[in-house]
Amino acid sequence: MTHTGNPFGQVLVALVTPMTTEGEVDWPAVEKHIDDVITAGADGIVVTGTTGETSTLTDAEKIRLVEVGKDVAAGRAKIITGGGSNETAHAISLYKASEKAGADGIMIVTPYYNKPTQAGVLTHFRLVADATDLPVILYDIPGRTGVPIAYETILRIAKHPNVLAIKDAKGDFSEVSRVLNQTDLMYFSGDDSNVLPHLSIGATGLIGVTANIAAQPYRAIVDAVNRGDLAAATAEHKHLEPLVRAVMTHVPGTVSAKYILHGLGRIGSPRVRLPLVGPEEWEAAKIEDELALVRGVPGADFSNFRPDRNAAAGGALPKVSGTTR
């Protein structure tokens, strides 16, 4: 299938998966949170990605997140399914089910743990992309997978008609420029602190964790870059800096984002699934110190911030029967 234009959006939220205090997915909270971030300016939602705790979601939960996302978005934003699997056959099965559930696109992460060669990475991407008619974003995050997508591999997979974009969490700006010069691929910033630098060299948009808390400033940054107003984009970038530091520096982004959203009263629990746990006392204190520096960020008013460190402490196992796969 030929995909024209940008089928993903520009301001994409790497969505957290709200959970109950028992560690089950809180479906009403999922619906509310998706609606909140779309209302704040997101035009794309990545469910079941790293931030959504894909490693500890069941396959059934992953598919339902796509279905719920489509229902809530109601055409206002694209729903992209992330995660996949480091087993190619399992990844294909998940993405086919996600396509059937209504996903607008898929994000394929480099196979993790196996540490495949570049030939293996390329074959994995090709087979998954062959198995779907949906547009594909590749996810390059060697800090988590242990394997980068090499420049030469990117050039080869870019020829696949379904592969349209890359989410870059590698931070090699010279490589991004080379790929943009040599291919028609779109780039999405996968590092919240580098959104503006990525956009300034030609990236299409972002897939952000901090956007769970404040999507509106990212909308403003992207819109400013689109109209060539670097001064306005830079001002928004500076306002966001302490919030990005609070979310991305001290604990995994999933943990801090849920801690902050709960403190703002926007989700009912900050729970994450083991082996993730909530911030320890000293980590929570560091996050709150950063939040005290946030000024002028729409959607991030911390004057009534009420964190519950006891609620965030520890993790929870999901109450599911049988295997999670």
PDB file of C-alpha atoms in Angstrom:
ATOM      1  CA  MET A   1       0.000   0.000   0.000  1.00  0.00           C
ATOM      2  CA  THR A   2       1.248   3.506  -0.809  1.00  0.00           C
ATOM      3  CA  HIS A   3       1.008   6.000   2.055  1.00  0.00           C
ATOM      4  CA  THR A   4       1.123   9.649   1.077  1.00  0.00           C
ATOM      5  CA  GLY A   5       1.829  12.592   3.324  1.00  0.00           C
ATOM      6  CA  ASN A   6       2.102  12.232   7.089  1.00  0.00           C
ATOM      7  CA  PRO A   7      -0.373   9.642   8.435  1.00  0.00           C
ATOM      8  CA  PHE A   8       0.841   9.934  12.041  1.00  0.00           C
ATOM      9  CA  GLY A   9       0.478  13.560  13.149  1.00  0.00           C
ATOM     10  CA  GLN A  10       3.226  15.777  14.565  1.00  0.00           C
ATOM     11  CA  VAL A  11       2.579  15.992  18.317  1.00  0.00           C
ATOM     12  CA  LEU A  12       2.425  12.378  19.455  1.00  0.00           C
ATOM     13  CA  VAL A  13       2.095  11.378  23.101  1.00  0.00           C
ATOM     14  CA  ALA A  14       3.899   8.258  24.315  1.00  0.00           C
ATOM     15  CA  LEU A  15       0.898   7.436  26.464  1.00  0.00           C
ATOM     16  CA  VAL A  16       1.176   6.154  30.013  1.00  0.00           C
ATOM     17  CA  THR A  17      -1.248   3.354  30.867  1.00  0.00           C
ATOM     18  CA  PRO A  18      -3.184   4.414  33.993  1.00  0.00           C
ATOM     19  CA  MET A  19      -3.623   1.599  36.493  1.00  0.00           C
ATOM     20  CA  THR A  20      -5.574   0.930  39.650  1.00  0.00           C
ATOM     21  CA  THR A  21      -3.909   0.528  43.019  1.00  0.00           C
ATOM     22  CA  GLU A  22      -4.009  -3.243  42.384  1.00  0.00           C
ATOM     23  CA  GLY A  23      -2.048  -2.901  39.149  1.00  0.00           C
ATOM     24  CA  GLU A  24      -4.907  -3.525  36.744  1.00  0.00           C
ATOM     25  CA  VAL A  25      -5.476  -1.221  33.775  1.00  0.00           C
ATOM     26  CA  ASP A  26      -7.858   1.555  34.829  1.00  0.00           C
ATOM     27  CA  TRP A  27      -9.962   1.754  31.677  1.00  0.00           C
ATOM     28  CA  PRO A  28     -12.054   4.812  32.609  1.00  0.00           C
ATOM     29  CA  ALA A  29      -8.808   6.633  33.470  1.00  0.00           C
ATOM     30  CA  VAL A  30      -7.313   5.557  30.129  1.00  0.00           C
ATOM     31  CA  GLU A  31     -10.287   7.086  28.316  1.00  0.00           C
ATOM     32  CA  LYS A  32     -10.074  10.315  30.294  1.00  0.00           C
ATOM     33  CA  HIS A  33      -6.323  10.642  29.823  1.00  0.00           C
ATOM     34  CA  ILE A  34      -6.501  10.105  26.074  1.00  0.00           C
ATOM     35  CA  ASP A  35      -9.218  12.742  25.809  1.00  0.00           C
ATOM     36  CA  ASP A  36      -7.182  15.124  27.979  1.00  0.00           C
ATOM     37  CA  VAL A  37      -4.033  14.956  25.836  1.00  0.00           C
ATOM     38  CA  ILE A  38      -5.980  15.284  22.589  1.00  0.00           C
ATOM     39  CA  THR A  39      -7.808  18.315  23.960  1.00  0.00           C
ATOM     40  CA  ALA A  40      -4.403  19.760  24.915  1.00  0.00           C
ATOM     41  CA  GLY A  41      -3.144  19.554  21.336  1.00  0.00           C
ATOM     42  CA  ALA A  42      -1.916  16.034  20.590  1.00  0.00           C
ATOM     43  CA  ASP A  43      -2.742  14.772  17.106  1.00  0.00           C
ATOM     44  CA  GLY A  44      -1.260  11.314  17.631  1.00  0.00           C
ATOM     45  CA  ILE A  45      -1.251   8.809  20.487  1.00  0.00           C
ATOM     46  CA  VAL A  46       1.241   5.943  20.822  1.00  0.00           C
ATOM     47  CA  VAL A  47      -0.329   3.278  23.023  1.00  0.00           C
ATOM     48  CA  THR A  48       1.544   0.237  24.369  1.00  0.00           C
ATOM     49  CA  GLY A  49       4.953   1.813  23.879  1.00  0.00           C
ATOM     50  CA  THR A  50       7.822   1.934  26.356  1.00  0.00           C
ATOM     51  CA  THR A  51       6.063   4.610  28.411  1.00  0.00           C
ATOM     52  CA  GLY A  52       2.861   2.577  28.305  1.00  0.00           C
ATOM     53  CA  GLU A  53       4.651  -0.337  30.031  1.00  0.00           C
ATOM     54  CA  THR A  54       4.364  -2.614  27.025  1.00  0.00           C
ATOM     55  CA  SER A  55       6.711  -5.177  28.598  1.00  0.00           C
ATOM     56  CA  THR A  56       4.178  -5.979  31.321  1.00  0.00           C
ATOM     57  CA  LEU A  57       0.923  -5.553  29.400  1.00  0.00           C
ATOM     58  CA  THR A  58      -0.875  -8.663  28.209  1.00  0.00           C
ATOM     59  CA  ASP A  59      -1.611  -9.061  24.518  1.00  0.00           C
ATOM     60  CA  ALA A  60      -5.324  -8.636  25.250  1.00  0.00           C
ATOM     61  CA  GLU A  61      -4.637  -5.361  27.069  1.00  0.00           C
ATOM     62  CA  LYS A  62      -2.543  -4.104  24.152  1.00  0.00           C
ATOM     63  CA  ILE A  63      -5.300  -4.736  21.652  1.00  0.00           C
ATOM     64  CA  ARG A  64      -7.950  -3.203  23.884  1.00  0.00           C
ATOM     65  CA  LEU A  65      -5.816  -0.068  24.285  1.00  0.00           C
ATOM     66  CA  VAL A  66      -5.967   0.349  20.513  1.00  0.00           C
ATOM     67  CA  GLU A  67      -9.737  -0.132  20.520  1.00  0.00           C
ATOM     68  CA  VAL A  68     -10.278   2.296  23.391  1.00  0.00           C
ATOM     69  CA  GLY A  69      -7.925   4.814  21.804  1.00  0.00           C
ATOM     70  CA  LYS A  70      -9.830   4.715  18.528  1.00  0.00           C
ATOM     71  CA  ASP A  71     -13.167   5.134  20.284  1.00  0.00           C
ATOM     72  CA  VAL A  72     -12.029   8.087  22.378  1.00  0.00           C
ATOM     73  CA  ALA A  73     -10.075   9.798  19.601  1.00  0.00           C
ATOM     74  CA  ALA A  74     -13.049   9.597  17.247  1.00  0.00           C
ATOM     75  CA  GLY A  75     -10.970  10.903  14.367  1.00  0.00           C
ATOM     76  CA  ARG A  76      -9.350  13.729  16.350  1.00  0.00           C
ATOM     77  CA  ALA A  77      -5.962  11.980  16.611  1.00  0.00           C
ATOM     78  CA  LYS A  78      -4.166   9.008  15.107  1.00  0.00           C
ATOM     79  CA  ILE A  79      -3.723   5.884  17.221  1.00  0.00           C
ATOM     80  CA  ILE A  80      -0.337   4.216  16.797  1.00  0.00           C
ATOM     81  CA  THR A  81       0.460   0.898  18.454  1.00  0.00           C
ATOM     82  CA  GLY A  82       3.973   0.454  19.802  1.00  0.00           C
ATOM     83  CA  GLY A  83       5.843  -2.239  21.651  1.00  0.00           C
ATOM     84  CA  GLY A  84       5.682  -5.258  19.426  1.00  0.00           C
ATOM     85  CA  SER A  85       8.011  -8.060  20.436  1.00  0.00           C
ATOM     86  CA  ASN A  86      11.597  -9.202  20.103  1.00  0.00           C
ATOM     87  CA  GLU A  87      10.206 -12.391  18.559  1.00  0.00           C
ATOM     88  CA  THR A  88       9.366 -11.661  14.926  1.00  0.00           C
ATOM     89  CA  ALA A  89       6.415 -14.058  14.690  1.00  0.00           C
ATOM     90  CA  HIS A  90       4.876 -12.669  17.880  1.00  0.00           C
ATOM     91  CA  ALA A  91       5.391  -9.094  16.696  1.00  0.00           C
ATOM     92  CA  ILE A  92       3.624  -9.884  13.414  1.00  0.00           C
ATOM     93  CA  SER A  93       0.710 -11.440  15.295  1.00  0.00           C
ATOM     94  CA  LEU A  94       0.359  -8.405  17.556  1.00  0.00           C
ATOM     95  CA  TYR A  95       0.505  -5.899  14.734  1.00  0.00           C
ATOM     96  CA  LYS A  96      -2.025  -7.817  12.637  1.00  0.00           C
ATOM     97  CA  ALA A  97      -4.393  -7.848  15.602  1.00  0.00           C
ATOM     98  CA  SER A  98      -3.776  -4.145  16.170  1.00  0.00           C
ATOM     99  CA  GLU A  99      -4.557  -3.400  12.535  1.00  0.00           C
ATOM    100  CA  LYS A 100      -7.807  -5.335  12.856  1.00  0.00           C
ATOM    101  CA  ALA A 101      -8.595  -3.365  16.028  1.00  0.00           C
ATOM    102  CA  GLY A 102      -8.322  -0.118  14.086  1.00  0.00           C
ATOM    103  CA  ALA A 103      -4.775   1.156  14.614  1.00  0.00           C
ATOM    104  CA  ASP A 104      -3.730   3.941  12.240  1.00  0.00           C
ATOM    105  CA  GLY A 105      -0.064   2.945  12.288  1.00  0.00           C
ATOM    106  CA  ILE A 106       2.522   0.784  14.023  1.00  0.00           C
ATOM    107  CA  MET A 107       5.840   1.510  15.687  1.00  0.00           C
ATOM    108  CA  ILE A 108       8.369  -1.331  15.488  1.00  0.00           C
ATOM    109  CA  VAL A 109      11.101  -1.370  18.103  1.00  0.00           C
ATOM    110  CA  THR A 110      14.498  -2.882  17.331  1.00  0.00           C
ATOM    111  CA  PRO A 111      14.508  -6.465  18.683  1.00  0.00           C
ATOM    112  CA  TYR A 112      15.788  -6.274  22.255  1.00  0.00           C
ATOM    113  CA  TYR A 113      17.707  -8.790  24.398  1.00  0.00           C
ATOM    114  CA  ASN A 114      18.493 -11.068  21.425  1.00  0.00           C
ATOM    115  CA  LYS A 115      21.154  -8.613  20.169  1.00  0.00           C
ATOM    116  CA  PRO A 116      20.662  -9.520  16.485  1.00  0.00           C
ATOM    117  CA  THR A 117      23.083  -8.519  13.757  1.00  0.00           C
ATOM    118  CA  GLN A 118      22.051  -5.732  11.391  1.00  0.00           C
ATOM    119  CA  ALA A 119      20.933  -8.416   8.939  1.00  0.00           C
ATOM    120  CA  GLY A 120      18.614  -9.748  11.624  1.00  0.00           C
ATOM    121  CA  VAL A 121      17.322  -6.267  12.439  1.00  0.00           C
ATOM    122  CA  LEU A 122      16.637  -5.607   8.762  1.00  0.00           C
ATOM    123  CA  THR A 123      14.865  -8.926   8.283  1.00  0.00           C
ATOM    124  CA  HIS A 124      12.709  -8.354  11.376  1.00  0.00           C
ATOM    125  CA  PHE A 125      11.634  -4.931  10.126  1.00  0.00           C
ATOM    126  CA  ARG A 126      10.948  -6.176   6.605  1.00  0.00           C
ATOM    127  CA  LEU A 127       8.858  -9.140   7.678  1.00  0.00           C
ATOM    128  CA  VAL A 128       6.766  -7.091  10.089  1.00  0.00           C
ATOM    129  CA  ALA A 129       6.263  -4.316   7.544  1.00  0.00           C
ATOM    130  CA  ASP A 130       5.331  -6.912   4.917  1.00  0.00           C
ATOM    131  CA  ALA A 131       2.641  -8.317   7.197  1.00  0.00           C
ATOM    132  CA  THR A 132       0.599  -5.118   7.469  1.00  0.00           C
ATOM    133  CA  ASP A 133      -0.841  -2.405   5.267  1.00  0.00           C
ATOM    134  CA  LEU A 134      -0.376   0.148   8.035  1.00  0.00           C
ATOM    135  CA  PRO A 135       2.289   2.871   7.876  1.00  0.00           C
ATOM    136  CA  VAL A 136       5.338   2.052   9.978  1.00  0.00           C
ATOM    137  CA  ILE A 137       7.537   4.037  12.357  1.00  0.00           C
ATOM    138  CA  LEU A 138      10.836   2.387  13.275  1.00  0.00           C
ATOM    139  CA  TYR A 139      11.957   2.895  16.879  1.00  0.00           C
ATOM    140  CA  ASP A 140      15.697   3.412  17.313  1.00  0.00           C
ATOM    141  CA  ILE A 141      16.511   3.288  21.028  1.00  0.00           C
ATOM    142  CA  PRO A 142      19.784   1.401  21.596  1.00  0.00           C
ATOM    143  CA  GLY A 143      19.900   2.432  25.255  1.00  0.00           C
ATOM    144  CA  ARG A 144      17.021   0.001  25.855  1.00  0.00           C
ATOM    145  CA  THR A 145      17.432  -2.561  23.090  1.00  0.00           C
ATOM    146  CA  GLY A 146      21.220  -2.851  23.124  1.00  0.00           C
ATOM    147  CA  VAL A 147      21.327  -2.578  19.320  1.00  0.00           C
ATOM    148  CA  PRO A 148      21.183   0.607  17.232  1.00  0.00           C
ATOM    149  CA  ILE A 149      19.728   0.724  13.757  1.00  0.00           C
ATOM    150  CA  ALA A 150      22.845   1.349  11.671  1.00  0.00           C
ATOM    151  CA  TYR A 151      22.832   4.071   9.031  1.00  0.00           C
ATOM    152  CA  GLU A 152      23.221   1.517   6.241  1.00  0.00           C
ATOM    153  CA  THR A 153      20.299  -0.502   7.610  1.00  0.00           C
ATOM    154  CA  ILE A 154      18.131   2.607   7.684  1.00  0.00           C
ATOM    155  CA  LEU A 155      18.924   3.317   4.029  1.00  0.00           C
ATOM    156  CA  ARG A 156      17.966  -0.229   3.068  1.00  0.00           C
ATOM    157  CA  ILE A 157      14.723  -0.439   5.055  1.00  0.00           C
ATOM    158  CA  ALA A 158      13.721   3.049   3.870  1.00  0.00           C
ATOM    159  CA  LYS A 159      12.998   1.482   0.476  1.00  0.00           C
ATOM    160  CA  HIS A 160      10.116  -0.513   1.950  1.00  0.00           C
ATOM    161  CA  PRO A 161       6.849   1.176   0.915  1.00  0.00           C
ATOM    162  CA  ASN A 162       5.267   0.873   4.355  1.00  0.00           C
ATOM    163  CA  VAL A 163       8.233   2.235   6.329  1.00  0.00           C
ATOM    164  CA  LEU A 164       7.689   5.975   6.502  1.00  0.00           C
ATOM    165  CA  ALA A 165       9.364   7.209   9.674  1.00  0.00           C
ATOM    166  CA  ILE A 166      11.796   6.728  12.544  1.00  0.00           C
ATOM    167  CA  LYS A 167      11.452   7.632  16.188  1.00  0.00           C
ATOM    168  CA  ASP A 168      14.964   8.650  17.188  1.00  0.00           C
ATOM    169  CA  ALA A 169      16.089   8.151  20.770  1.00  0.00           C
ATOM    170  CA  LYS A 170      19.721   7.701  19.788  1.00  0.00           C
ATOM    171  CA  GLY A 171      20.629  11.373  19.738  1.00  0.00           C
ATOM    172  CA  ASP A 172      23.009  11.226  16.763  1.00  0.00           C
ATOM    173  CA  PHE A 173      22.034  14.456  15.022  1.00  0.00           C
ATOM    174  CA  SER A 174      24.591  14.071  12.263  1.00  0.00           C
ATOM    175  CA  GLU A 175      23.062  10.714  11.346  1.00  0.00           C
ATOM    176  CA  VAL A 176      19.572  12.189  11.404  1.00  0.00           C
ATOM    177  CA  SER A 177      20.721  14.853   8.938  1.00  0.00           C
ATOM    178  CA  ARG A 178      22.346  12.229   6.694  1.00  0.00           C
ATOM    179  CA  VAL A 179      19.197  10.110   6.628  1.00  0.00           C
ATOM    180  CA  LEU A 180      16.972  13.106   5.949  1.00  0.00           C
ATOM    181  CA  ASN A 181      19.267  14.021   3.050  1.00  0.00           C
ATOM    182  CA  GLN A 182      19.354  10.515   1.609  1.00  0.00           C
ATOM    183  CA  THR A 183      15.779   9.278   2.124  1.00  0.00           C
ATOM    184  CA  ASP A 184      12.169  10.447   2.294  1.00  0.00           C
ATOM    185  CA  LEU A 185      11.773   9.153   5.858  1.00  0.00           C
ATOM    186  CA  MET A 186      10.134  11.331   8.481  1.00  0.00           C
ATOM    187  CA  TYR A 187      11.856  11.685  11.845  1.00  0.00           C
ATOM    188  CA  PHE A 188      10.157  11.944  15.223  1.00  0.00           C
ATOM    189  CA  SER A 189      12.123  13.076  18.235  1.00  0.00           C
ATOM    190  CA  GLY A 190      12.130  10.382  20.897  1.00  0.00           C
ATOM    191  CA  ASP A 191      14.045  12.428  23.467  1.00  0.00           C
ATOM    192  CA  ASP A 192      11.987  15.113  25.214  1.00  0.00           C
ATOM    193  CA  SER A 193      14.968  17.383  25.818  1.00  0.00           C
ATOM    194  CA  ASN A 194      15.910  17.319  22.126  1.00  0.00           C
ATOM    195  CA  VAL A 195      12.545  18.044  20.502  1.00  0.00           C
ATOM    196  CA  LEU A 196      13.433  21.547  19.298  1.00  0.00           C
ATOM    197  CA  PRO A 197      16.937  20.577  18.071  1.00  0.00           C
ATOM    198  CA  HIS A 198      15.416  17.680  16.128  1.00  0.00           C
ATOM    199  CA  LEU A 199      12.755  19.915  14.593  1.00  0.00           C
ATOM    200  CA  SER A 200      15.351  22.538  13.710  1.00  0.00           C
ATOM    201  CA  ILE A 201      17.191  20.109  11.411  1.00  0.00           C
ATOM    202  CA  GLY A 202      14.071  18.849   9.689  1.00  0.00           C
ATOM    203  CA  ALA A 203      12.296  16.374  11.962  1.00  0.00           C
ATOM    204  CA  THR A 204       8.548  16.058  11.451  1.00  0.00           C
ATOM    205  CA  GLY A 205       7.461  15.962  15.078  1.00  0.00           C
ATOM    206  CA  LEU A 206       7.860  14.244  18.423  1.00  0.00           C
ATOM    207  CA  ILE A 207       6.724  11.221  20.394  1.00  0.00           C
ATOM    208  CA  GLY A 208       7.002  12.530  23.932  1.00  0.00           C
ATOM    209  CA  VAL A 209       6.644  11.385  27.515  1.00  0.00           C
ATOM    210  CA  THR A 210       6.365  14.860  29.059  1.00  0.00           C
ATOM    211  CA  ALA A 211       3.481  15.518  26.658  1.00  0.00           C
ATOM    212  CA  ASN A 212       1.372  13.292  28.930  1.00  0.00           C
ATOM    213  CA  ILE A 213       1.481  16.191  31.369  1.00  0.00           C
ATOM    214  CA  ALA A 214       1.688  19.167  29.025  1.00  0.00           C
ATOM    215  CA  ALA A 215       0.908  18.554  25.352  1.00  0.00           C
ATOM    216  CA  GLN A 216      -0.062  22.150  24.602  1.00  0.00           C
ATOM    217  CA  PRO A 217       3.496  23.580  24.727  1.00  0.00           C
ATOM    218  CA  TYR A 218       4.665  20.907  22.281  1.00  0.00           C
ATOM    219  CA  ARG A 219       1.815  21.877  19.982  1.00  0.00           C
ATOM    220  CA  ALA A 220       3.033  25.473  20.268  1.00  0.00           C
ATOM    221  CA  ILE A 221       6.647  24.477  19.498  1.00  0.00           C
ATOM    222  CA  VAL A 222       5.674  22.462  16.430  1.00  0.00           C
ATOM    223  CA  ASP A 223       3.320  25.156  15.149  1.00  0.00           C
ATOM    224  CA  ALA A 224       5.995  27.815  15.657  1.00  0.00           C
ATOM    225  CA  VAL A 225       8.579  25.772  13.749  1.00  0.00           C
ATOM    226  CA  ASN A 226       6.046  25.160  10.978  1.00  0.00           C
ATOM    227  CA  ARG A 227       5.597  28.894  10.498  1.00  0.00           C
ATOM    228  CA  GLY A 228       9.327  29.615  10.837  1.00  0.00           C
ATOM    229  CA  ASP A 229       9.130  31.396  14.201  1.00  0.00           C
ATOM    230  CA  LEU A 230      12.225  30.074  15.970  1.00  0.00           C
ATOM    231  CA  ALA A 231      12.004  32.701  18.738  1.00  0.00           C
ATOM    232  CA  ALA A 232       8.539  31.525  19.799  1.00  0.00           C
ATOM    233  CA  ALA A 233       9.598  27.875  19.621  1.00  0.00           C
ATOM    234  CA  THR A 234      12.684  28.585  21.722  1.00  0.00           C
ATOM    235  CA  ALA A 235      10.626  30.403  24.366  1.00  0.00           C
ATOM    236  CA  GLU A 236       8.329  27.389  24.743  1.00  0.00           C
ATOM    237  CA  HIS A 237      11.357  25.082  24.845  1.00  0.00           C
ATOM    238  CA  LYS A 238      12.866  27.086  27.709  1.00  0.00           C
ATOM    239  CA  HIS A 239       9.618  27.042  29.679  1.00  0.00           C
ATOM    240  CA  LEU A 240       9.416  23.273  29.325  1.00  0.00           C
ATOM    241  CA  GLU A 241      13.013  22.556  30.350  1.00  0.00           C
ATOM    242  CA  PRO A 242      12.501  22.092  34.128  1.00  0.00           C
ATOM    243  CA  LEU A 243       9.396  19.958  33.560  1.00  0.00           C
ATOM    244  CA  VAL A 244      11.278  17.767  31.090  1.00  0.00           C
ATOM    245  CA  ARG A 245      14.092  17.440  33.624  1.00  0.00           C
ATOM    246  CA  ALA A 246      11.586  16.423  36.327  1.00  0.00           C
ATOM    247  CA  VAL A 247      10.062  13.751  34.107  1.00  0.00           C
ATOM    248  CA  MET A 248      13.125  12.357  32.367  1.00  0.00           C
ATOM    249  CA  THR A 249      16.078  12.628  34.763  1.00  0.00           C
ATOM    250  CA  HIS A 250      15.610  10.907  38.108  1.00  0.00           C
ATOM    251  CA  VAL A 251      13.506   7.781  37.493  1.00  0.00           C
ATOM    252  CA  PRO A 252      12.090   6.094  34.371  1.00  0.00           C
ATOM    253  CA  GLY A 253       9.775   8.461  32.514  1.00  0.00           C
ATOM    254  CA  THR A 254       6.782   6.189  33.046  1.00  0.00           C
ATOM    255  CA  VAL A 255       7.246   6.343  36.809  1.00  0.00           C
ATOM    256  CA  SER A 256       7.722  10.099  37.046  1.00  0.00           C
ATOM    257  CA  ALA A 257       4.927  10.901  34.591  1.00  0.00           C
ATOM    258  CA  LYS A 258       2.449   8.836  36.594  1.00  0.00           C
ATOM    259  CA  TYR A 259       3.695  10.336  39.864  1.00  0.00           C
ATOM    260  CA  ILE A 260       3.167  13.841  38.508  1.00  0.00           C
ATOM    261  CA  LEU A 261      -0.187  13.130  36.849  1.00  0.00           C
ATOM    262  CA  HIS A 262      -1.457  11.626  40.101  1.00  0.00           C
ATOM    263  CA  GLY A 263      -0.217  14.635  42.087  1.00  0.00           C
ATOM    264  CA  LEU A 264      -2.152  16.868  39.695  1.00  0.00           C
ATOM    265  CA  GLY A 265      -5.288  14.784  40.235  1.00  0.00           C
ATOM    266  CA  ARG A 266      -5.445  13.691  36.601  1.00  0.00           C
ATOM    267  CA  ILE A 267      -5.143   9.927  37.237  1.00  0.00           C
ATOM    268  CA  GLY A 268      -6.382   7.996  40.237  1.00  0.00           C
ATOM    269  CA  SER A 269      -3.185   6.117  41.041  1.00  0.00           C
ATOM    270  CA  PRO A 270       0.525   6.420  40.233  1.00  0.00           C
ATOM    271  CA  ARG A 271       0.955   2.644  40.188  1.00  0.00           C
ATOM    272  CA  VAL A 272       3.316   0.919  37.784  1.00  0.00           C
ATOM    273  CA  ARG A 273       3.870  -2.800  37.258  1.00  0.00           C
ATOM    274  CA  LEU A 274       6.884  -4.622  38.559  1.00  0.00           C
ATOM    275  CA  PRO A 275       9.776  -4.592  37.992  1.00  0.00           C
ATOM    276  CA  LEU A 276       9.096  -0.832  37.832  1.00  0.00           C
ATOM    277  CA  VAL A 277       8.380   0.752  41.196  1.00  0.00           C
ATOM    278  CA  GLY A 278       7.378   4.225  42.261  1.00  0.00           C
ATOM    279  CA  PRO A 279       9.993   6.816  43.219  1.00  0.00           C
ATOM    280  CA  GLU A 280      11.753   6.434  46.518  1.00  0.00           C
ATOM    281  CA  GLU A 281      11.548   9.308  48.995  1.00  0.00           C
ATOM    282  CA  TRP A 282      14.736  10.980  47.797  1.00  0.00           C
ATOM    283  CA  GLU A 283      13.790  10.527  44.138  1.00  0.00           C
ATOM    284  CA  ALA A 284      10.348  12.022  44.715  1.00  0.00           C
ATOM    285  CA  ALA A 285      11.995  14.969  46.466  1.00  0.00           C
ATOM    286  CA  LYS A 286      14.231  15.600  43.439  1.00  0.00           C
ATOM    287  CA  ILE A 287      11.252  15.472  41.085  1.00  0.00           C
ATOM    288  CA  GLU A 288       9.370  17.955  43.257  1.00  0.00           C
ATOM    289  CA  ASP A 289      12.395  20.274  43.387  1.00  0.00           C
ATOM    290  CA  GLU A 290      12.382  20.401  39.585  1.00  0.00           C
ATOM    291  CA  LEU A 291       8.629  20.997  39.483  1.00  0.00           C
ATOM    292  CA  ALA A 292       9.054  24.006  41.771  1.00  0.00           C
ATOM    293  CA  LEU A 293      10.972  25.672  38.917  1.00  0.00           C
ATOM    294  CA  VAL A 294       8.215  25.221  36.326  1.00  0.00           C
ATOM    295  CA  ARG A 295       6.695  28.511  35.233  1.00  0.00           C
ATOM    296  CA  GLY A 296       4.379  29.463  32.419  1.00  0.00           C
ATOM    297  CA  VAL A 297       3.680  25.969  31.088  1.00  0.00           C
ATOM    298  CA  PRO A 298       0.037  25.563  30.015  1.00  0.00           C
ATOM    299  CA  GLY A 299      -1.513  22.487  31.580  1.00  0.00           C
ATOM    300  CA  ALA A 300       1.160  22.264  34.258  1.00  0.00           C
ATOM    301  CA  ASP A 301      -0.076  24.338  37.189  1.00  0.00           C
ATOM    302  CA  PHE A 302       1.610  22.924  40.273  1.00  0.00           C
ATOM    303  CA  SER A 303       0.123  25.349  42.788  1.00  0.00           C
ATOM    304  CA  ASN A 304      -2.231  22.575  43.939  1.00  0.00           C
ATOM    305  CA  PHE A 305       0.173  19.698  43.386  1.00  0.00           C
ATOM    306  CA  ARG A 306      -0.560  16.992  45.953  1.00  0.00           C
ATOM    307  CA  PRO A 307       1.849  14.081  45.569  1.00  0.00           C
ATOM    308  CA  ASP A 308       1.204  10.900  47.529  1.00  0.00           C
ATOM    309  CA  ARG A 309       4.577   9.262  48.070  1.00  0.00           C
ATOM    310  CA  ASN A 310       3.016   6.367  49.942  1.00  0.00           C
ATOM    311  CA  ALA A 311       0.658   5.572  47.048  1.00  0.00           C
ATOM    312  CA  ALA A 312       3.566   5.652  44.611  1.00  0.00           C
ATOM    313  CA  ALA A 313       5.851   3.430  46.650  1.00  0.00           C
ATOM    314  CA  GLY A 314       6.353  -0.123  45.479  1.00  0.00           C
ATOM    315  CA  GLY A 315       4.881  -1.820  42.446  1.00  0.00           C
ATOM    316  CA  ALA A 316       2.012  -4.141  41.710  1.00  0.00           C
ATOM    317  CA  LEU A 317       1.461  -7.371  39.860  1.00  0.00           C
ATOM    318  CA  PRO A 318      -1.504  -7.459  37.473  1.00  0.00           C
ATOM    319  CA  LYS A 319      -4.347  -9.750  38.451  1.00  0.00           C
ATOM    320  CA  VAL A 320      -4.472 -11.897  35.346  1.00  0.00           C
ATOM    321  CA  SER A 321      -4.878 -15.621  34.935  1.00  0.00           C
ATOM    322  CA  GLY A 322      -2.482 -17.721  32.907  1.00  0.00           C
ATOM    323  CA  THR A 323       0.306 -16.365  30.753  1.00  0.00           C
ATOM    324  CA  THR A 324       0.677 -12.693  29.902  1.00  0.00           C
ATOM    325  CA  ARG A 325       1.589 -13.558  26.336  1.00  0.00           C
TER     326      ARG A 325
END
